[in-house]
mmCIF file of C-alpha atoms in Angstrom:
data_model
loop_
_atom_site.group_PDB
_atom_site.id
_atom_site.type_symbol
_atom_site.label_atom_id
_atom_site.label_comp_id
_atom_site.label_asym_id
_atom_site.label_seq_id
_atom_site.Cartn_x
_atom_site.Cartn_y
_atom_site.Cartn_z
ATOM 1 C CA MET A 1 -64.710 -27.208 -10.787
ATOM 2 C CA GLU A 2 -63.769 -25.880 -7.363
ATOM 3 C CA MET A 3 -60.084 -25.871 -8.344
ATOM 4 C CA LEU A 4 -60.825 -24.048 -11.569
ATOM 5 C CA ASN A 5 -62.925 -21.549 -9.658
ATOM 6 C CA ASN A 6 -59.800 -20.633 -7.661
ATOM 7 C CA TYR A 7 -58.261 -19.070 -10.797
ATOM 8 C CA PRO A 8 -59.518 -15.921 -12.522
ATOM 9 C CA SER A 9 -61.441 -16.146 -15.742
ATOM 10 C CA GLY A 10 -59.828 -15.045 -19.025
ATOM 11 C CA ASP A 11 -61.126 -11.456 -18.688
ATOM 12 C CA MET A 12 -60.000 -11.295 -15.117
ATOM 13 C CA ARG A 13 -56.539 -12.660 -16.012
ATOM 14 C CA GLN A 14 -56.217 -9.893 -18.579
ATOM 15 C CA THR A 15 -57.164 -7.252 -15.990
ATOM 16 C CA VAL A 16 -54.633 -8.566 -13.470
ATOM 17 C CA HIS A 17 -51.920 -8.608 -16.128
ATOM 18 C CA GLU A 18 -52.655 -5.036 -17.135
ATOM 19 C CA GLY A 19 -52.605 -3.976 -13.489
ATOM 20 C CA ARG A 20 -49.157 -5.501 -13.000
ATOM 21 C CA ASP A 21 -47.887 -3.778 -16.142
ATOM 22 C CA TYR A 22 -49.204 -0.478 -14.821
ATOM 23 C CA GLU A 23 -47.491 -0.988 -11.449
ATOM 24 C CA MET A 24 -44.184 -1.847 -13.135
ATOM 25 C CA THR A 25 -44.457 1.182 -15.423
ATOM 26 C CA LEU A 26 -45.282 3.444 -12.483
ATOM 27 C CA SER A 27 -42.354 2.053 -10.518
ATOM 28 C CA ARG A 28 -39.959 2.650 -13.395
ATOM 29 C CA THR A 29 -41.332 6.179 -13.823
ATOM 30 C CA LEU A 30 -40.855 7.003 -10.139
ATOM 31 C CA LYS A 31 -37.319 5.617 -10.155
ATOM 32 C CA SER A 32 -36.478 7.676 -13.253
ATOM 33 C CA ALA A 33 -37.919 10.788 -11.614
ATOM 34 C CA LEU A 34 -35.918 10.260 -8.444
ATOM 35 C CA LEU A 35 -32.749 9.696 -10.418
ATOM 36 C CA GLY A 36 -33.482 12.858 -12.371
ATOM 37 C CA VAL A 37 -33.931 14.862 -9.173
ATOM 38 C CA ALA A 38 -30.695 13.448 -7.796
ATOM 39 C CA ALA A 39 -28.868 14.275 -10.988
ATOM 40 C CA LEU A 40 -30.372 17.760 -10.975
ATOM 41 C CA GLY A 41 -29.326 18.239 -7.390
ATOM 42 C CA LEU A 42 -25.724 17.627 -8.368
ATOM 43 C CA THR A 43 -25.825 20.581 -10.744
ATOM 44 C CA VAL A 44 -27.611 23.065 -8.452
ATOM 45 C CA PRO A 45 -25.104 25.211 -6.519
ATOM 46 C CA ALA A 46 -25.311 25.308 -2.753
ATOM 47 C CA LEU A 47 -26.978 28.332 -1.205
ATOM 48 C CA ALA A 48 -24.531 31.233 -0.913
ATOM 49 C CA ASP A 49 -23.374 32.174 2.573
ATOM 50 C CA GLN A 50 -20.815 34.935 3.043
ATOM 51 C CA LEU A 51 -19.576 33.673 6.416
ATOM 52 C CA SER A 52 -18.882 30.226 4.961
ATOM 53 C CA ASP A 53 -17.126 31.818 1.980
ATOM 54 C CA VAL A 54 -14.933 33.947 4.252
ATOM 55 C CA LYS A 55 -13.962 30.965 6.390
ATOM 56 C CA ALA A 56 -13.270 28.826 3.330
ATOM 57 C CA ALA A 57 -11.054 31.549 1.852
ATOM 58 C CA GLY A 58 -9.366 32.140 5.206
ATOM 59 C CA LYS A 59 -9.440 35.899 4.707
ATOM 60 C CA ILE A 60 -11.688 38.952 4.996
ATOM 61 C CA THR A 61 -11.192 41.610 2.334
ATOM 62 C CA THR A 62 -11.800 45.078 3.760
ATOM 63 C CA ALA A 63 -11.906 48.650 2.504
ATOM 64 C CA THR A 64 -11.131 51.852 4.389
ATOM 65 C CA ASP A 65 -9.691 55.320 3.849
ATOM 66 C CA MET A 66 -6.343 55.299 5.646
ATOM 67 C CA HIS A 67 -6.374 59.070 6.161
ATOM 68 C CA TYR A 68 -8.894 59.387 8.981
ATOM 69 C CA ALA A 69 -7.037 59.596 12.290
ATOM 70 C CA PRO A 70 -7.325 58.183 14.871
ATOM 71 C CA PHE A 71 -9.321 55.408 13.227
ATOM 72 C CA ASP A 72 -7.233 54.829 10.103
ATOM 73 C CA MET A 73 -3.717 56.105 9.442
ATOM 74 C CA LEU A 74 -0.646 55.365 7.377
ATOM 75 C CA VAL A 75 2.469 55.888 9.489
ATOM 76 C CA ASP A 76 5.728 55.345 7.602
ATOM 77 C CA GLY A 77 3.729 53.288 5.121
ATOM 78 C CA ASN A 78 2.221 51.065 7.809
ATOM 79 C CA TYR A 79 -1.503 50.905 8.457
ATOM 80 C CA GLN A 80 -2.515 51.532 12.056
ATOM 81 C CA GLY A 81 -5.283 53.057 14.127
ATOM 82 C CA MET A 82 -8.309 52.297 16.235
ATOM 83 C CA THR A 83 -10.149 50.577 13.371
ATOM 84 C CA LYS A 84 -7.267 48.195 12.735
ATOM 85 C CA ASP A 85 -6.980 47.244 16.395
ATOM 86 C CA LEU A 86 -10.716 46.552 16.578
ATOM 87 C CA PHE A 87 -10.909 44.584 13.344
ATOM 88 C CA ASP A 88 -7.789 42.556 14.069
ATOM 89 C CA GLY A 89 -9.671 41.232 17.103
ATOM 90 C CA VAL A 90 -12.895 40.626 15.184
ATOM 91 C CA ALA A 91 -11.141 38.770 12.365
ATOM 92 C CA LYS A 92 -9.283 36.570 14.852
ATOM 93 C CA GLN A 93 -12.576 35.775 16.553
ATOM 94 C CA ILE A 94 -14.088 34.718 13.223
ATOM 95 C CA GLY A 95 -11.007 32.745 12.223
ATOM 96 C CA ALA A 96 -9.848 34.609 9.119
ATOM 97 C CA GLU A 97 -6.974 36.921 8.206
ATOM 98 C CA PRO A 98 -7.924 40.549 7.467
ATOM 99 C CA VAL A 99 -6.795 42.046 4.159
ATOM 100 C CA TYR A 100 -6.638 45.829 4.530
ATOM 101 C CA GLN A 101 -7.047 48.073 1.485
ATOM 102 C CA ASP A 102 -6.693 51.857 1.236
ATOM 103 C CA ILE A 103 -9.690 52.967 -0.857
ATOM 104 C CA PRO A 104 -11.041 56.516 -1.386
ATOM 105 C CA TRP A 105 -14.190 57.026 0.672
ATOM 106 C CA THR A 106 -16.337 57.796 -2.388
ATOM 107 C CA ALA A 107 -15.503 54.376 -3.893
ATOM 108 C CA GLU A 108 -16.056 52.262 -0.789
ATOM 109 C CA LEU A 109 -19.828 51.757 -0.633
ATOM 110 C CA PRO A 110 -20.188 51.293 -4.428
ATOM 111 C CA GLY A 111 -17.362 48.737 -4.268
ATOM 112 C CA LEU A 112 -19.073 46.895 -1.428
ATOM 113 C CA GLU A 113 -22.283 46.625 -3.440
ATOM 114 C CA VAL A 114 -20.525 44.926 -6.372
ATOM 115 C CA LYS A 115 -18.681 42.605 -3.948
ATOM 116 C CA LYS A 116 -15.175 43.973 -4.334
ATOM 117 C CA PHE A 117 -14.873 43.847 -0.535
ATOM 118 C CA ASP A 118 -16.387 41.762 2.244
ATOM 119 C CA ILE A 119 -16.851 44.781 4.509
ATOM 120 C CA VAL A 120 -16.225 48.520 4.687
ATOM 121 C CA ILE A 121 -14.393 49.180 7.953
ATOM 122 C CA ALA A 122 -14.052 52.923 7.469
ATOM 123 C CA PRO A 123 -16.063 54.512 10.276
ATOM 124 C CA VAL A 124 -19.427 55.237 8.645
ATOM 125 C CA THR A 125 -22.157 57.181 10.405
ATOM 126 C CA ILE A 126 -25.351 55.174 10.869
ATOM 127 C CA THR A 127 -28.268 57.045 9.290
ATOM 128 C CA PRO A 128 -31.877 55.983 8.548
ATOM 129 C CA GLU A 129 -31.217 56.415 4.824
ATOM 130 C CA ARG A 130 -28.163 54.151 4.860
ATOM 131 C CA LEU A 131 -29.961 51.562 6.984
ATOM 132 C CA GLN A 132 -32.446 51.073 4.151
ATOM 133 C CA ARG A 133 -29.662 50.097 1.770
ATOM 134 C CA TYR A 134 -26.922 48.525 3.895
ATOM 135 C CA ALA A 135 -26.414 46.331 6.947
ATOM 136 C CA PHE A 136 -24.398 47.876 9.771
ATOM 137 C CA SER A 137 -22.279 46.393 12.504
ATOM 138 C CA LEU A 138 -22.781 47.431 16.091
ATOM 139 C CA PRO A 139 -21.453 50.948 16.776
ATOM 140 C CA ILE A 140 -17.676 51.191 17.140
ATOM 141 C CA ALA A 141 -17.516 54.843 18.279
ATOM 142 C CA ASP A 142 -19.418 58.055 18.896
ATOM 143 C CA ALA A 143 -19.843 60.061 15.670
ATOM 144 C CA THR A 144 -21.607 63.212 16.852
ATOM 145 C CA VAL A 145 -20.595 66.112 14.615
ATOM 146 C CA ALA A 146 -18.264 68.731 16.118
ATOM 147 C CA LEU A 147 -16.280 71.812 15.090
ATOM 148 C CA VAL A 148 -12.628 72.813 15.347
ATOM 149 C CA HIS A 149 -11.010 76.191 14.632
ATOM 150 C CA ALA A 150 -7.486 77.549 14.460
ATOM 151 C CA ALA A 151 -5.987 77.818 17.941
ATOM 152 C CA GLY A 152 -5.257 81.531 17.487
ATOM 153 C CA ASN A 153 -8.778 82.439 16.325
ATOM 154 C CA THR A 154 -10.454 83.792 19.475
ATOM 155 C CA SER A 155 -13.501 85.130 17.624
ATOM 156 C CA LEU A 156 -14.943 81.630 17.250
ATOM 157 C CA LYS A 157 -16.192 80.011 20.434
ATOM 158 C CA LYS A 158 -19.613 78.325 20.214
ATOM 159 C CA PRO A 159 -20.931 76.474 17.121
ATOM 160 C CA GLU A 160 -23.348 79.292 16.276
ATOM 161 C CA ASP A 161 -20.354 81.547 15.587
ATOM 162 C CA ILE A 162 -19.784 79.872 12.197
ATOM 163 C CA LYS A 163 -22.675 81.898 10.697
ATOM 164 C CA GLY A 164 -21.354 83.619 7.575
ATOM 165 C CA LYS A 165 -18.047 81.727 7.799
ATOM 166 C CA THR A 166 -16.361 79.148 5.553
ATOM 167 C CA VAL A 167 -16.284 75.663 7.002
ATOM 168 C CA GLY A 168 -14.567 72.599 5.554
ATOM 169 C CA VAL A 169 -15.874 69.043 5.755
ATOM 170 C CA GLN A 170 -15.205 65.712 4.076
ATOM 171 C CA GLN A 171 -17.463 65.161 1.082
ATOM 172 C CA GLY A 172 -20.157 62.518 1.109
ATOM 173 C CA THR A 173 -20.236 62.171 4.890
ATOM 174 C CA ALA A 174 -23.109 62.411 7.346
ATOM 175 C CA GLN A 175 -21.194 65.284 8.973
ATOM 176 C CA PHE A 176 -21.443 67.174 5.661
ATOM 177 C CA LYS A 177 -25.236 66.844 5.643
ATOM 178 C CA GLN A 178 -25.516 67.890 9.292
ATOM 179 C CA LEU A 179 -23.270 70.896 8.676
ATOM 180 C CA GLN A 180 -25.414 71.973 5.728
ATOM 181 C CA ALA A 181 -28.598 71.713 7.790
ATOM 182 C CA PHE A 182 -27.018 73.583 10.717
ATOM 183 C CA GLY A 183 -25.758 76.320 8.391
ATOM 184 C CA GLU A 184 -29.215 76.804 6.884
ATOM 185 C CA LYS A 185 -30.701 77.035 10.357
ATOM 186 C CA LEU A 186 -28.169 79.730 11.277
ATOM 187 C CA GLY A 187 -28.918 81.724 8.134
ATOM 188 C CA GLY A 188 -25.929 80.855 5.976
ATOM 189 C CA VAL A 189 -22.581 79.065 6.091
ATOM 190 C CA THR A 190 -20.205 78.517 3.156
ATOM 191 C CA VAL A 191 -19.471 74.789 3.095
ATOM 192 C CA LYS A 192 -16.316 73.630 1.320
ATOM 193 C CA GLU A 193 -15.982 69.904 0.581
ATOM 194 C CA TYR A 194 -12.729 67.932 0.721
ATOM 195 C CA GLY A 195 -11.722 64.458 -0.392
ATOM 196 C CA THR A 196 -9.994 63.789 2.944
ATOM 197 C CA THR A 197 -10.065 65.410 6.372
ATOM 198 C CA ASP A 198 -6.283 65.895 6.179
ATOM 199 C CA GLU A 199 -6.792 68.315 3.287
ATOM 200 C CA ALA A 200 -9.373 70.263 5.273
ATOM 201 C CA TYR A 201 -7.082 70.443 8.315
ATOM 202 C CA ALA A 202 -4.249 71.757 6.123
ATOM 203 C CA ASP A 203 -6.425 74.556 4.750
ATOM 204 C CA LEU A 204 -7.617 75.449 8.252
ATOM 205 C CA ALA A 205 -4.037 75.652 9.495
ATOM 206 C CA ALA A 206 -3.145 77.831 6.476
ATOM 207 C CA GLY A 207 -5.998 80.245 7.166
ATOM 208 C CA ARG A 208 -8.076 79.307 4.129
ATOM 209 C CA LEU A 209 -10.950 78.078 6.317
ATOM 210 C CA ASP A 210 -12.592 79.416 9.445
ATOM 211 C CA ALA A 211 -13.452 75.990 10.839
ATOM 212 C CA VAL A 212 -13.682 72.280 10.038
ATOM 213 C CA ALA A 213 -16.621 70.011 10.877
ATOM 214 C CA GLY A 214 -16.121 66.328 11.643
ATOM 215 C CA SER A 215 -16.901 63.655 14.176
ATOM 216 C CA LEU A 216 -15.998 64.436 17.771
ATOM 217 C CA PRO A 217 -13.457 61.563 18.136
ATOM 218 C CA ASN A 218 -11.543 62.669 15.039
ATOM 219 C CA LEU A 219 -11.380 66.309 16.066
ATOM 220 C CA ALA A 220 -10.551 65.547 19.700
ATOM 221 C CA TYR A 221 -7.628 63.413 18.498
ATOM 222 C CA LEU A 222 -6.497 66.220 16.178
ATOM 223 C CA VAL A 223 -6.492 68.805 18.974
ATOM 224 C CA LYS A 224 -4.727 66.421 21.344
ATOM 225 C CA ALA A 225 -1.994 65.829 18.763
ATOM 226 C CA ARG A 226 -1.646 69.477 17.643
ATOM 227 C CA PRO A 227 -2.892 71.809 20.407
ATOM 228 C CA GLU A 228 -0.681 74.631 19.172
ATOM 229 C CA THR A 229 -2.571 74.666 15.844
ATOM 230 C CA PHE A 230 -6.167 73.622 16.518
ATOM 231 C CA ALA A 231 -8.812 74.069 19.222
ATOM 232 C CA LEU A 232 -12.310 72.710 19.735
ATOM 233 C CA PHE A 233 -15.341 74.971 19.893
ATOM 234 C CA GLU A 234 -17.019 75.142 23.323
ATOM 235 C CA PRO A 235 -19.293 73.275 23.266
ATOM 236 C CA ALA A 236 -17.717 71.352 20.401
ATOM 237 C CA THR A 237 -20.755 69.399 19.171
ATOM 238 C CA PHE A 238 -24.082 70.247 17.575
ATOM 239 C CA GLY A 239 -26.971 68.215 16.164
ATOM 240 C CA GLN A 240 -28.235 64.784 17.194
ATOM 241 C CA PRO A 241 -25.954 62.153 18.767
ATOM 242 C CA THR A 242 -24.839 59.641 16.138
ATOM 243 C CA TYR A 243 -22.568 56.591 15.929
ATOM 244 C CA PHE A 244 -19.891 55.142 13.679
ATOM 245 C CA ALA A 245 -20.131 51.534 12.512
ATOM 246 C CA TRP A 246 -18.896 49.233 9.744
ATOM 247 C CA VAL A 247 -20.936 48.566 6.618
ATOM 248 C CA LEU A 248 -21.910 45.222 5.094
ATOM 249 C CA ARG A 249 -24.186 44.069 2.315
ATOM 250 C CA LYS A 250 -27.858 43.822 3.178
ATOM 251 C CA ASP A 251 -28.922 40.481 1.722
ATOM 252 C CA LYS A 252 -29.826 36.971 2.838
ATOM 253 C CA ASP A 253 -26.323 35.677 2.022
ATOM 254 C CA SER A 254 -24.714 38.092 4.481
ATOM 255 C CA GLU A 255 -26.938 37.596 7.538
ATOM 256 C CA SER A 256 -24.735 35.018 9.272
ATOM 257 C CA TYR A 257 -21.636 37.098 8.475
ATOM 258 C CA VAL A 258 -23.152 40.246 9.994
ATOM 259 C CA LYS A 259 -24.090 38.260 13.107
ATOM 260 C CA ALA A 260 -20.548 36.879 13.414
ATOM 261 C CA ILE A 261 -19.099 40.405 13.230
ATOM 262 C CA ASN A 262 -21.481 41.650 15.917
ATOM 263 C CA ASP A 263 -20.971 38.627 18.155
ATOM 264 C CA ALA A 264 -17.221 39.261 18.018
ATOM 265 C CA LEU A 265 -17.671 42.941 18.911
ATOM 266 C CA LEU A 266 -19.881 42.027 21.860
ATOM 267 C CA LYS A 267 -17.318 39.515 23.108
ATOM 268 C CA MET A 268 -14.568 42.131 22.833
ATOM 269 C CA THR A 269 -16.778 44.598 24.709
ATOM 270 C CA ASP A 270 -17.517 42.149 27.512
ATOM 271 C CA ASP A 271 -13.895 41.101 28.012
ATOM 272 C CA GLY A 272 -12.629 44.704 28.089
ATOM 273 C CA ARG A 273 -10.776 44.836 24.779
ATOM 274 C CA VAL A 274 -13.013 47.532 23.279
ATOM 275 C CA LYS A 275 -12.506 49.738 26.351
ATOM 276 C CA ALA A 276 -8.737 49.313 26.166
ATOM 277 C CA ILE A 277 -8.665 50.144 22.444
ATOM 278 C CA GLN A 278 -10.831 53.257 22.914
ATOM 279 C CA GLU A 279 -8.653 54.517 25.746
ATOM 280 C CA LYS A 280 -5.505 53.879 23.714
ATOM 281 C CA TRP A 281 -6.661 55.942 20.741
ATOM 282 C CA LEU A 282 -9.239 58.377 22.138
ATOM 283 C CA GLY A 283 -7.975 58.824 25.688
ATOM 284 C CA THR A 284 -11.416 57.993 27.068
ATOM 285 C CA TYR A 285 -14.084 55.286 27.003
ATOM 286 C CA THR A 286 -17.677 55.667 25.820
ATOM 287 C CA ALA A 287 -20.146 52.842 26.365
ATOM 288 C CA LEU A 288 -21.803 52.026 23.046
ATOM 289 C CA PRO A 289 -25.227 50.570 22.175
ATOM 290 C CA ARG A 290 -25.418 46.774 22.082
ATOM 291 C CA GLU A 291 -27.872 46.960 19.205
ATOM 292 C CA VAL A 292 -27.701 48.861 15.912
ATOM 293 C CA PRO A 293 -29.537 52.199 16.364
ATOM 294 C CA THR A 294 -32.421 52.602 13.932
ATOM 295 C CA LYS A 295 -32.873 56.377 14.225
#
């Protein structure tokens, strides 16, 4: 009797049996679920990361307008300028070869958005409106808007003298918007848009314009190269101080890439390469913000 009492009754044996079946079924279900998750994981693509993609490809595809001296120029068919010198150093720091493409300015930002390029290295003025849509690198140069006139035109001296005059400027630029606002403040300026600054300079030299508006570095380089043809207003600049930078996509995938670009620029600043490049192309050095300006 005592030995029999050590074993479960018939009802109890049935309950134990059902419990074991349930445990085995649950175990098989869990194993199947885990295998399913593993199998699913094999088909889910890894999270996108632009920096990893660039390093894996071994190249950085860029876009710029190669008609924007001293930043971007074609000399005897060869690309050169301040932008190239800067980005050569950045690309080397990242560990990828730069691929330089000559793209019209009006097609650069739209092309960046649809991922035709990894970065727009044309000097682009940082504005609050653009900051809402794009990520920017650290500033690469001063971009404060300035004015240049024909060297023989002594009637134009200070920026306010452009009232009632015809002034050329590259279309779609921040300098265009600042010129428009300045002209309205003065009481009227005829603004003529150009696809490239070279076209505007040609019309100014030919007497078809009274002045050309652009960033101070561009116009200072122009006057240095052709003092017999062009002269800066005195003072040359008007409006708020602004900066040039490079443009990148503003999304989660690009965050590490943007940081790598900026880290490289900071390293080049700290070891003196940025100063040397500025002095080579601009004849002077301007200390730049170590953070992206937000205003």
